[in-house]
Structures are given as C-alpha cells and as structure tokens.
C-alpha cells in the first residue's frame, strides 16, 4: 500500500499538464528525446516483465518440497550461454543505435536551415540572454520566433549551472571556462492552450549552484515572426525617460544609491554595468528576480525593500550599499520613487 502511494506520488510528477513537464514535448528536439525515452522504457519494461515472470515461475516451480532430493549438478550449457550472450547484444544495439542517432541530432541544428543564435550567460542566480546578431541583451525572459531553430551558446560567469526548458529540450550543463551548446525549435506559440492568455515556456537552472539555485528560473516566450521582430525593435530602443516627478526622483536614486554599480540601462551613459540584469525594458517583463514573482508594484517594492524576503543570498542583498550601509537604507519614499521609475521602463 505504501508502495502504491509512493508510486502514485512520484508518477503524478509526470502529468503533461504541469508547466515543466517533459511529457508535453514541443518541437523536434524535445520530441526526439521523448521518442528515445519511450523506446527505452518499452524495451526495459518488456525485459523486466519477462525476467520477472521467468524468475517467479522458477521460484514457484522448483521450490523445495518435503520430499525434494538434492538437484542433479550440471556444468556448462553451450546453447544457454550463446543465448544469454546474443540476446543482450541485440538489446544493447537496439538501445545504442537510436541513442547515438539522437545525440547527434540534438547536438546542433541541421546544417543549411535558418537559425537564430542566443548566447546564454548564467549568473548566480539569474540569466543573461544576448542575441549577438540582433544587438539585443536581456535578462530572465527571452523571446524566440516559432518554427525557427534556436542555437544556444552557454557560458557561466561563476559556477556550474544547467539550462533547461523541459517542454522544449533536455538539460545542458553550463561550465565555467567552457562554452557548451544546444538547440531547440518551438512548434507552438502557446505553452498552455488551456488558459485564455498566451503562456510562456518555463525554464530553470537544473544544476545545484548555491543557496538560490531553485530560484534561478526563466521564461521563454515563443512569438510569431512579426511579433518577434516587433519585440526585437522594442528591445533595441533606448530606455524611456521617467514620465512623472516620482519616477524622475526614482531615476536620481537609481544613480545616487549605487544601483548603477551593477545594472545597465541602454541610453543612460551613467548606467552601463553588467554585473546584474540589464534593466532597459524591465517594466515590460512579466516576472522579476529571475522568474520567481509576477512583476508588479507590490512585488517589486518588497524585492527592493528586502531582497532576502523573496530570494535568499543574492549579490544585491549581500553587497549593494543600500542593504549593507544603514545610512543609505531605502526609505518608504525612496521605494515609491524606485518602483515608479523601474516599472516605467517598459
Ligand atoms: Cu544555477 Cu542552479
């Protein structure tokens, strides 16, 4: 009974309805991996069932009885030995050939097809997404066109991470000092058609990388080509000027409180640092703090007031002057101004 309960609990993680289910594969890479998984599962299931039936039959049929005599001793059986050498060879070949084929297929997008290159730079604990051919750099949420091969070059500025969008492709390790690569192609713009609004694909870091590892999330928005082009144009535009006195005050605080030591805002020559996420179009992102909360005034205010309240251990909480120097601590009106400014960066 305990086993059945455990089995149900574990298998409930496999429901395709879950936003991070690998059982709801979209696009050729995820489908190739899913196909391989299914093939291997069938093969090992058949082997498991045949072995188990044979074992149970043997145990029952040849069990010790009150009048059992010691069994006749034999040594060697050529037919059996040939059989249990050849059958595993066939099984391993049946596993190895599609595995190697799939590994080659998912290693790089097919030659000669259009592709879009995205450089992924992993940081403790957020994601930088750069489009070298488009001149776009963003953080924690990125867009790709539907039906286009997307090639990723993955790098880390600190420790091991792993890039994973379960519905689009399997994991790929991100290793300091080395560039790894992978690709995927999304076949739909909506990750969850059961909701009225278009949904993004959920991704997250899949390698333990420190205290906030589980909060190192991201979103992938899949767009029709014209939507994607419009997004790129928007991303390339410079940051909006503050449009209220409150936002203007927030911008001044952004400069004087030291936010510019880590964050860049395109079009602001005094905000060019790249240690933290680029905030040029922060207000147009759906989430904040690497995909952990909806990007709204309340969450942003809580985040700025005390980053540790949403996500423990960030560089911002540990090193930004406003959190370690009580003289520079943000007042309520400072928070109002910063929220107004940052949320206005559409
Ligand atoms: Cu990055 Cu776990």
PDB file of C-alpha atoms and ligand atoms in Angstrom, residues 122-127 158-162 204-210 212-214 216, ligand 1:
ATOM      1  CA  UNK A 122      24.434  32.083 -16.317  1.00  0.00           C
ATOM      2  CA  UNK A 123      24.984  34.109 -13.170  1.00  0.00           C
ATOM      3  CA  UNK A 124      24.324  33.278  -9.526  1.00  0.00           C
ATOM      4  CA  UNK A 125      21.245  33.474  -9.705  1.00  0.00           C
ATOM      5  CA  UNK A 126      19.850  34.909 -12.886  1.00  0.00           C
ATOM      6  CA  UNK A 127      20.108  34.554 -16.646  1.00  0.00           C
ATOM      7  CA  UNK A 158      30.803  31.801 -11.774  1.00  0.00           C
ATOM      8  CA  UNK A 159      29.865  28.177 -11.020  1.00  0.00           C
ATOM      9  CA  UNK A 160      28.194  25.202 -12.706  1.00  0.00           C
ATOM     10  CA  UNK A 161      24.625  25.772 -13.843  1.00  0.00           C
ATOM     11  CA  UNK A 162      22.335  23.885 -16.210  1.00  0.00           C
ATOM     12  CA  UNK A 204      15.064  26.768 -14.797  1.00  0.00           C
ATOM     13  CA  UNK A 205      18.554  26.008 -13.673  1.00  0.00           C
ATOM     14  CA  UNK A 206      18.922  22.263 -13.195  1.00  0.00           C
ATOM     15  CA  UNK A 207      22.324  22.045 -11.529  1.00  0.00           C
ATOM     16  CA  UNK A 208      22.831  22.898  -7.873  1.00  0.00           C
ATOM     17  CA  UNK A 209      24.616  26.236  -7.972  1.00  0.00           C
ATOM     18  CA  UNK A 210      24.265  27.661  -4.485  1.00  0.00           C
ATOM     19  CA  UNK A 212      19.258  30.359  -4.503  1.00  0.00           C
ATOM     20  CA  UNK A 213      19.594  27.591  -7.109  1.00  0.00           C
ATOM     21  CA  UNK A 214      15.912  26.722  -7.019  1.00  0.00           C
ATOM     22  CA  UNK A 216      17.125  30.580 -10.762  1.00  0.00           C
TER      23      UNK A 216
HETATM   24 CU1  LIG B   1      22.148  27.962 -11.466  1.00  0.00          CU
HETATM   25 CU2  LIG B   1      21.301  26.109 -10.210  1.00  0.00          CU
END
